[in-house]
C-alpha positions as a printed NumPy array, in Angstrom:
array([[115.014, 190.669, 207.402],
       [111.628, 192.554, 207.429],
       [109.681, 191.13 , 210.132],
       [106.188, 191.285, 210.657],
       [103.175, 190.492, 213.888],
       [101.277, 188.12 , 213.866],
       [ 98.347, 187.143, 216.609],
       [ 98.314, 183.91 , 215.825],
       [100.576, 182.997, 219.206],
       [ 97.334, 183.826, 221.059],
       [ 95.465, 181.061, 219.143],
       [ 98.553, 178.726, 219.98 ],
       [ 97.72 , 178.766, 223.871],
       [101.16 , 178.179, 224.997],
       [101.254, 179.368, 228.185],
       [104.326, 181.549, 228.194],
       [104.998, 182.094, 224.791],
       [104.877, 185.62 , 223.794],
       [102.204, 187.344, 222.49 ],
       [103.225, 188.097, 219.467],
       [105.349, 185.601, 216.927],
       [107.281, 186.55 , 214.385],
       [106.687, 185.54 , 210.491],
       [109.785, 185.202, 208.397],
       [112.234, 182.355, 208.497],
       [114.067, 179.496, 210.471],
       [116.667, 177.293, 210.201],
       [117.402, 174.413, 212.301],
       [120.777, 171.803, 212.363],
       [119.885, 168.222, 212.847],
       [121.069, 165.079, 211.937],
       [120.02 , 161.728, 211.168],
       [116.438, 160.647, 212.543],
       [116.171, 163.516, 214.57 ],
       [116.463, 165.726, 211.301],
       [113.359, 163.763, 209.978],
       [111.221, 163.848, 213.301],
       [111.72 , 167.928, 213.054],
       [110.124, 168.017, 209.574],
       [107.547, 166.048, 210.567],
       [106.443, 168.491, 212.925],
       [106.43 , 171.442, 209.996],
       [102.862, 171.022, 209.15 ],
       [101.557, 171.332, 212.426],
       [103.402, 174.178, 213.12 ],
       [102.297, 176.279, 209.817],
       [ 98.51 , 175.434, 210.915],
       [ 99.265, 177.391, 213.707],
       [101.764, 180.11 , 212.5  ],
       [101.337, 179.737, 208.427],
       [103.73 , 182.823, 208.303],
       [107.254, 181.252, 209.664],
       [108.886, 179.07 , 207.158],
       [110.927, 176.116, 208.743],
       [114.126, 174.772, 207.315],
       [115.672, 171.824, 208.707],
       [119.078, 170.635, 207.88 ],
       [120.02 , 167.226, 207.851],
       [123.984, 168.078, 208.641],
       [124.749, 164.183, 210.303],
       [125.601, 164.296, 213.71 ],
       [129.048, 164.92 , 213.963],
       [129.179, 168.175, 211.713],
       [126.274, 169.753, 213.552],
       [128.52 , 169.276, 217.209],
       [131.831, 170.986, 214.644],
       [130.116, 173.557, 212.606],
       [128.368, 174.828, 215.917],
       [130.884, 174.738, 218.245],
       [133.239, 176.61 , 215.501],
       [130.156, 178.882, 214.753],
       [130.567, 179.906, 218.389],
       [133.83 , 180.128, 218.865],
       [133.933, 182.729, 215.508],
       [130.942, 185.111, 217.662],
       [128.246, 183.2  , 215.898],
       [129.478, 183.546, 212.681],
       [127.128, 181.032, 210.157],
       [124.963, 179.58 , 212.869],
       [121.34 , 178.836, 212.34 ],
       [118.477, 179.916, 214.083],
       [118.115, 176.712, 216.298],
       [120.898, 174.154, 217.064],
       [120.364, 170.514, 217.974],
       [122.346, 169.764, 221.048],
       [122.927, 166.796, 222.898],
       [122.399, 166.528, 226.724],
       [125.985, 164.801, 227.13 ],
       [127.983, 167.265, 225.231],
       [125.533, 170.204, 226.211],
       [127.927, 171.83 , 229.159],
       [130.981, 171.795, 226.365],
       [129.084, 174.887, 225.003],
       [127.404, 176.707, 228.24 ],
       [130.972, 176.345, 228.974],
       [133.356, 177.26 , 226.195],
       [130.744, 179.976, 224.915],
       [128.287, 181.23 , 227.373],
       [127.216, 184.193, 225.315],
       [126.234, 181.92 , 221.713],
       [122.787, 180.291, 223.153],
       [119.973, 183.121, 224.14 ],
       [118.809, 182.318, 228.178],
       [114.984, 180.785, 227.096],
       [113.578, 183.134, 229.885],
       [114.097, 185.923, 228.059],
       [111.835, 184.869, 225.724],
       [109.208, 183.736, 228.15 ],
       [110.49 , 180.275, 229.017],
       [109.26 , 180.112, 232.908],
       [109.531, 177.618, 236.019],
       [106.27 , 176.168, 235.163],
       [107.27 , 175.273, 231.758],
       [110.723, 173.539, 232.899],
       [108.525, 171.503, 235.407],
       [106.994, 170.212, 232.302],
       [109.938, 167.756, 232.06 ],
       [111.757, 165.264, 233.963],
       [114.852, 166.565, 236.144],
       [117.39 , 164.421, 234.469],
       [116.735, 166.017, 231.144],
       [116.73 , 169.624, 232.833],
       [120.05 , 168.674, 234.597],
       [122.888, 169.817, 232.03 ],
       [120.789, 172.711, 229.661],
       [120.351, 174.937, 233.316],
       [123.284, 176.52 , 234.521],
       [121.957, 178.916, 237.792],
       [119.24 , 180.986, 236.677],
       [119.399, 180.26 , 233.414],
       [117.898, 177.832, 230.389],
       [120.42 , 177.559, 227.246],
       [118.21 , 174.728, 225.657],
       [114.444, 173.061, 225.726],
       [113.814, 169.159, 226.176],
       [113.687, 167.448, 223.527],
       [114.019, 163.5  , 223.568],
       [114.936, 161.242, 226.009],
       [116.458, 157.96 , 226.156],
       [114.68 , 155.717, 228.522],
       [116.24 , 152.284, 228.546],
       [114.305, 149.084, 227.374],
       [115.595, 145.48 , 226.528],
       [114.438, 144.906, 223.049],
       [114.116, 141.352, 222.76 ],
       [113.037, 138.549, 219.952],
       [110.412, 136.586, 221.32 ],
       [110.728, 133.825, 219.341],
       [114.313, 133.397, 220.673],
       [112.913, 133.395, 223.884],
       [109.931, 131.526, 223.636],
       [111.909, 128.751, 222.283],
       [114.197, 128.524, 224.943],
       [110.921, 128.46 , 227.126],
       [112.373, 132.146, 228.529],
       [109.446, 133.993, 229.888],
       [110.959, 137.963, 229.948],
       [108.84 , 138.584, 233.164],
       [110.726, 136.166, 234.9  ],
       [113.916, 138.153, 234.102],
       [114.27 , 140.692, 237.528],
       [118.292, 141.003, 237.789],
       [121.31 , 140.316, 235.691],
       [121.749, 137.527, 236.777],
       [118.735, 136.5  , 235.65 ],
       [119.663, 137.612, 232.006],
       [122.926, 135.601, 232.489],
       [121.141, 132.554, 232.999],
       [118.447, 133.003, 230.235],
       [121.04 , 133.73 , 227.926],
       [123.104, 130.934, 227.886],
       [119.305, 128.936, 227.572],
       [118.466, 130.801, 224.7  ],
       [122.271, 130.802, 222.877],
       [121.209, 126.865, 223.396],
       [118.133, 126.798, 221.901],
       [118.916, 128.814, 218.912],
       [122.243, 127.764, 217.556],
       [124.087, 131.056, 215.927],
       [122.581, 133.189, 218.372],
       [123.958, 135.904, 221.094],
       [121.565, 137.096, 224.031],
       [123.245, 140.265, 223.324],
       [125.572, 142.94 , 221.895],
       [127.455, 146.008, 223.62 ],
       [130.343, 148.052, 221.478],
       [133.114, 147.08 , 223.873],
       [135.644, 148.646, 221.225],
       [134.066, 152.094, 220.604],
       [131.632, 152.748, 223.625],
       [131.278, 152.18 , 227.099],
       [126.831, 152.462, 226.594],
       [126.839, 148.84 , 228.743],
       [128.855, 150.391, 231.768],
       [126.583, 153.9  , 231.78 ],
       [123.372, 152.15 , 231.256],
       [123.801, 150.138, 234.28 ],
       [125.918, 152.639, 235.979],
       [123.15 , 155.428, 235.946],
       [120.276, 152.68 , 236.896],
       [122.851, 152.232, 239.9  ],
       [122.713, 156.062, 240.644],
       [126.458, 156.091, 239.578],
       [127.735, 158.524, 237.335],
       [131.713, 159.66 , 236.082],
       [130.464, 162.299, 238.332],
       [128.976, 164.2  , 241.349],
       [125.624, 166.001, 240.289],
       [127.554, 169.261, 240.849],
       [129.999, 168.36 , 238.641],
       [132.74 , 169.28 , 241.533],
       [134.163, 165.361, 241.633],
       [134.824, 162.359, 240.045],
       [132.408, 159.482, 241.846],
       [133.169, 156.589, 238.369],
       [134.623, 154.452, 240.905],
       [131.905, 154.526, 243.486],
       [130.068, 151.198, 244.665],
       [126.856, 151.304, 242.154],
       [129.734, 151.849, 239.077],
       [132.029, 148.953, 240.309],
       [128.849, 147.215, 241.032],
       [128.292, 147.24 , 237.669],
       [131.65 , 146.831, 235.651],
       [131.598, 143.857, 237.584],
       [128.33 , 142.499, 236.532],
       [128.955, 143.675, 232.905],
       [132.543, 141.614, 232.977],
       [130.512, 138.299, 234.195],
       [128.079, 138.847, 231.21 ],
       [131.046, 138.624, 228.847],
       [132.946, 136.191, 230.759],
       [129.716, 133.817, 230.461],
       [129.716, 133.996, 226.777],
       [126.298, 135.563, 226.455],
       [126.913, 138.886, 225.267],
       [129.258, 139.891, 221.876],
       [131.246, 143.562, 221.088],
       [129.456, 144.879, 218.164],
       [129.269, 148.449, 217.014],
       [125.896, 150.466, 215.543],
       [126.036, 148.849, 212.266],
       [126.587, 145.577, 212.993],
       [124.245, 145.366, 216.077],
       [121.603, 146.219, 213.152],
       [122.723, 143.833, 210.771],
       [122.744, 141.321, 213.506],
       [119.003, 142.392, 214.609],
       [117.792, 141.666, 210.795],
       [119.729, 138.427, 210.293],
       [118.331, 137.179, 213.465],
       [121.547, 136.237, 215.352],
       [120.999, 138.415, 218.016],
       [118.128, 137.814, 220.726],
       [118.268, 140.907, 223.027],
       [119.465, 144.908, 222.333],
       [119.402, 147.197, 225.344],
       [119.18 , 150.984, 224.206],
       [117.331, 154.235, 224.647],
       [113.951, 154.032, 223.729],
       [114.919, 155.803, 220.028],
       [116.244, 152.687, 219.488],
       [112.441, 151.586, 219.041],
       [112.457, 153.224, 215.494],
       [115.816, 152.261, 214.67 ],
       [114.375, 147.935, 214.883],
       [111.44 , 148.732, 213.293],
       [112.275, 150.665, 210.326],
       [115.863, 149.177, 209.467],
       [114.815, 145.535, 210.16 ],
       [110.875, 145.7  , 208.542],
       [110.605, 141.602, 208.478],
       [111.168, 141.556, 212.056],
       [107.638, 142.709, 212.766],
       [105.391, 140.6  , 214.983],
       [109.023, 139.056, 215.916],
       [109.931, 141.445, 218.479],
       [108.618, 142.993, 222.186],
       [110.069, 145.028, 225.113],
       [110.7  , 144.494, 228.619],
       [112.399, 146.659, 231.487],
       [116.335, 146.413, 231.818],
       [117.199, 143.844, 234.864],
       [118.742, 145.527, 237.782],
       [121.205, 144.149, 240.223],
       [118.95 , 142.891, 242.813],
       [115.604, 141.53 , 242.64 ],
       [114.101, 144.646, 244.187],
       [116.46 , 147.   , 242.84 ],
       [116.039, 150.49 , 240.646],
       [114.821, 149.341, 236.788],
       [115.329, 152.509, 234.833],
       [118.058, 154.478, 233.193],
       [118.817, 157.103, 230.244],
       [120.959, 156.817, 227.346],
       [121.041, 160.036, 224.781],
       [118.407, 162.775, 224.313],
       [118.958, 165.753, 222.739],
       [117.828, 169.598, 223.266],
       [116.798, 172.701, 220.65 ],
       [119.002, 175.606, 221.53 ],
       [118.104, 179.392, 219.894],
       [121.32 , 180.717, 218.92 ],
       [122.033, 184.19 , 220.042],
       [122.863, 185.642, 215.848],
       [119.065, 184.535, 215.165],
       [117.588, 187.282, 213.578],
       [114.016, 185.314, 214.763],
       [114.054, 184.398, 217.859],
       [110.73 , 184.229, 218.728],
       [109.817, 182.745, 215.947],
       [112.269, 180.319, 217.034],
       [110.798, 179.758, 220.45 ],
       [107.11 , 179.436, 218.99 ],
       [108.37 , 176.361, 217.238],
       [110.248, 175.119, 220.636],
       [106.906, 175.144, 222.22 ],
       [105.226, 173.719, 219.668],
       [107.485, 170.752, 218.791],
       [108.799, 169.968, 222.354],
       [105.925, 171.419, 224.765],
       [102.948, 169.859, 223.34 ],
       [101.677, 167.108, 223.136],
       [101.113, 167.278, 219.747],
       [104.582, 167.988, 218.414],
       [105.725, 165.198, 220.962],
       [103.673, 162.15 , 219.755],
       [104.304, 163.526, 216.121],
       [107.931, 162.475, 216.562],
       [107.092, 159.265, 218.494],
       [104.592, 158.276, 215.738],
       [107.087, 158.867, 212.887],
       [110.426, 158.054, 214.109],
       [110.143, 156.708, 217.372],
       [111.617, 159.557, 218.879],
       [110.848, 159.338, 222.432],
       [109.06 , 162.443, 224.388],
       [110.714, 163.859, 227.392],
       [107.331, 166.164, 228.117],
       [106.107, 164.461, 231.194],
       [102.035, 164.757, 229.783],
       [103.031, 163.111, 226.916],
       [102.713, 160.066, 228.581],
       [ 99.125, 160.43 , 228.717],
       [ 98.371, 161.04 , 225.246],
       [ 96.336, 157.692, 223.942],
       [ 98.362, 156.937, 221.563],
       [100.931, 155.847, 224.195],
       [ 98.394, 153.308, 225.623],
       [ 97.596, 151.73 , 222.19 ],
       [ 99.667, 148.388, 221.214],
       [101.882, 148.457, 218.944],
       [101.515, 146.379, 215.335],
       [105.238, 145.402, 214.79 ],
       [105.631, 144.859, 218.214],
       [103.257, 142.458, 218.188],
       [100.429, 144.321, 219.249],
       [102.091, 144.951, 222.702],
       [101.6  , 148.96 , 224.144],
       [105.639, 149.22 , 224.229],
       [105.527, 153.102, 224.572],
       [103.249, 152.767, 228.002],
       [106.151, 150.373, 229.223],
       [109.057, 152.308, 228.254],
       [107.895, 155.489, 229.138],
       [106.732, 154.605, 232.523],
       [110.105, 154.633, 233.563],
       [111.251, 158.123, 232.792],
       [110.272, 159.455, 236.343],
       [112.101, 156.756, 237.855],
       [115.476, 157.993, 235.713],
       [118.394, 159.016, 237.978],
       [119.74 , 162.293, 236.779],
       [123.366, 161.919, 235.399],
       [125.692, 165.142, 235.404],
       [127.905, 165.191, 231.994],
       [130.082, 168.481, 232.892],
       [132.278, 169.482, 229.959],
       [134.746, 166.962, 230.846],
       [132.41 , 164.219, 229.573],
       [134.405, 163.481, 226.548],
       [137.584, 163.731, 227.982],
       [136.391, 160.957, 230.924],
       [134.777, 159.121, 228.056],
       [137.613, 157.885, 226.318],
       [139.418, 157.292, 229.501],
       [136.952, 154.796, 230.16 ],
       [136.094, 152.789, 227.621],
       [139.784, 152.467, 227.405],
       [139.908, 151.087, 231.332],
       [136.656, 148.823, 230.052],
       [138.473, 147.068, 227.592],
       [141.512, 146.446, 229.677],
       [139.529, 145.1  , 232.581],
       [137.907, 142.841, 230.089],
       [140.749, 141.266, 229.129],
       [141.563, 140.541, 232.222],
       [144.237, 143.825, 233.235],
       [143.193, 144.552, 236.389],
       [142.621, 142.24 , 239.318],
       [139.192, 143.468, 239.845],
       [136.567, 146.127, 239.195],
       [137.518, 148.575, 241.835],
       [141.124, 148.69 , 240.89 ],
       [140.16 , 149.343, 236.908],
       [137.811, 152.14 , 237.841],
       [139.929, 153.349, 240.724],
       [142.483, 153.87 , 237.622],
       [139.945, 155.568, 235.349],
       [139.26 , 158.127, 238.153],
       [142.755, 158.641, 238.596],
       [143.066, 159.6  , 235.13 ],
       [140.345, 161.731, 235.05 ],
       [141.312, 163.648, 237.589],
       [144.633, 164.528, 235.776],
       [142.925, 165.11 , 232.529],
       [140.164, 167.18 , 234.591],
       [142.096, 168.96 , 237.553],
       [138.762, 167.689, 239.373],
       [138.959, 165.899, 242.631],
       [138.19 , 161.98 , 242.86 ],
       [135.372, 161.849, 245.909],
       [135.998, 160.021, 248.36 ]])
């Protein structure tokens, strides 16, 4: 490709960016919502550098985790320019192919621009001194609830502190409003419930060095246990993605807890819910106890075939260190910023329409400096399917208790792993 300077990165003002960009193209692999909330930062970008074209490919998200992993493990063979990664399967590439995903610093990525974002999103795209992948959303957890539901029941949310509390509203509002759950959780193809809880508990599968196996700790037995009283009180139904959505615009469902993306998914798949619906923080296990947690987030990685990568990282630091880029996403697709001054930008502050006017973003990203970080490894599949399959034993009432189901699921893990269980 014949590549040409521009100046235009000085206009720009980013910091560390390099002087000079690149003009020529990009290509980017996304998926889904996330493929959308890229375009929509495309015209923003071209104000700024007008001579870098910007493809993004809507591959869904399981083909963009096989065609780049394959990509890597052929040398980079057919890979685009920037890859959407993420954070939970992020360490199956630093570790399988160290040498496909260019180290950011290299391309002026520097400590003051990582301190831009939360640890917990930094956690898995750093490996020693250096940065395979940039921020990009996070997934602060929210209860999405219909207050209607509620209000019927005479449920005020506020009132709702621990999970306990949600048991006991539940089974008032699956009274009040005949046909209707408190809740869903995919029992059969996820274990989201478990980590939710689990990571507001400062419990993960594993250490934050990645060196053990800590799923059977107190704060994750703490919470199997809580989760198997939610479904042995009736209050709370296994449904997967689909259905939870077709339950959320038929109105048999009163409460989703989810990332904050899950903001966009409500309002745009179920449109004649608006007005209907609001947000409060997840209950915790004690009245006094931790109220935030992460589920999902992804990351922009520069490949290391792109024949533009600076070009590349001009449109990192556009779309996922400003401001700008940031509440582009959130204002389109609810995607939900993990750049730390984005939650000063007024648009965060101002209520929300379909949310019935309430300022949902100021509420749900409050929490994100509260978020316990949560180390994935690249064993985070393989521990994955280990336990929802422990889960949905325990449910059914195949182990005696909650320390002997995940005392089981660590045991595995260790033999799938070779890692040690910690003691």
């Amino acid at each position: 490709m014949r590549i040409t300077l521009t100046c235009a990165a000085f206009a720009l003002g980013l910091g560390s960016a390099p002087a000079f960009a690149q003009s020529g193209e990009i290509t980017i692999w996304s998926w889904n919502v996330a493929a959308s909330s890229l375009k929509a930062t495309i015209e923003g970008f071209n104000k700024r550098f007008p001579d870098v074209k910007v493809t993004v490919q809507d591959l869904g998200n399981n083909p963009t985790y096989d065609k780049s992993i394959a990509g890597c493990a052929a040398g980079g063979e057919g890979l685009p320019d920037i890859v959407t990664i993420e954070n939970g399967e992020a360490e199956n590439y630093w570790s399988q192919f160290p040498d496909c995903f260019v180290d950011l610093h290299t391309l002026g990525y520097t400590a003051e621009d990582q301190a831009k974002f939360p640890d917990f999103k930094r956690t898995e795209l750093e490996v020693e001194d250096k940065a395979y992948a940039m921020p990009w959303d996070s997934g602060p957890v929210a209860m999405f609830y219909r207050r209607d539901f509620y209000e019927k029941a005479g449920i005020d949310p506020s009132s709702i502190k621990t999970w306990d509390d949600f048991i006991a509203a539940g089974k008032k509002i699956q009274e009040a409003n005949p046909g209707v759950k408190m809740t869903n959780a995919d029992f059969n193809g996820d274990s989201e419930f478990f980590r939710m809880i689990a990571n507001e508990q400062g419990c993960a599968y594993f250490a934050a060095d990645g060196q053990s196996i800590t799923v059977n700790q107190p704060g994750c037995v703490a919470s199997m246990t809580k989760i198997k009283e939610m479904n042995d009180a009736g209050i709370i139904t296994s449904a997967d993605w689909s259905t939870k959505i077709t339950n959320n615009t038929a109105g048999t469902v009163a409460s989703q807890m989810y990332g904050g993306w899950y903001e966009g998914t409500i309002r745009t798949e179920s449109p004649d819910g608006s007005g209907k619906w609001g947000v409060y923080l997840m209950p915790s296990l004690t009245a006094d106890g931790p109220r935030a947690a992460n589920l999902g987030g992804s990351s922009l990685a520069i490949t290391s075939v792109s024949n533009n990568k600076e070009a590349a990282y001009a449109y990192l630091k556009y779309s996922l260190a400003t401001n700008e880029g940031q509440i582009a996403m959130l204002k389109g697709f609810g995607l939900v910023p993990s750049l730390i001054s984005a939650l000063n930008d007024p648009y965060v502050s101002e209520g929300q329409p379909y949310w019935g006017g309430q300022a949902v973003w100021k509420d749900i990203l409050g929490t994100l400096p509260k978020v316990v970080p949560s180390r994935g490894t690249p064993f985070q599949s393989d521990a994955e399917i280990i336990v929802r399959s422990v889960q949905t034993k325990y449910l059914g009432g195949g182990y005696p208790d909650a320390k002997a189901a995940l005392d089981d699921a660590a045991s595995q893990i260790a033999s799938a792993t070779g890692l040690p269980v910690q003691e």
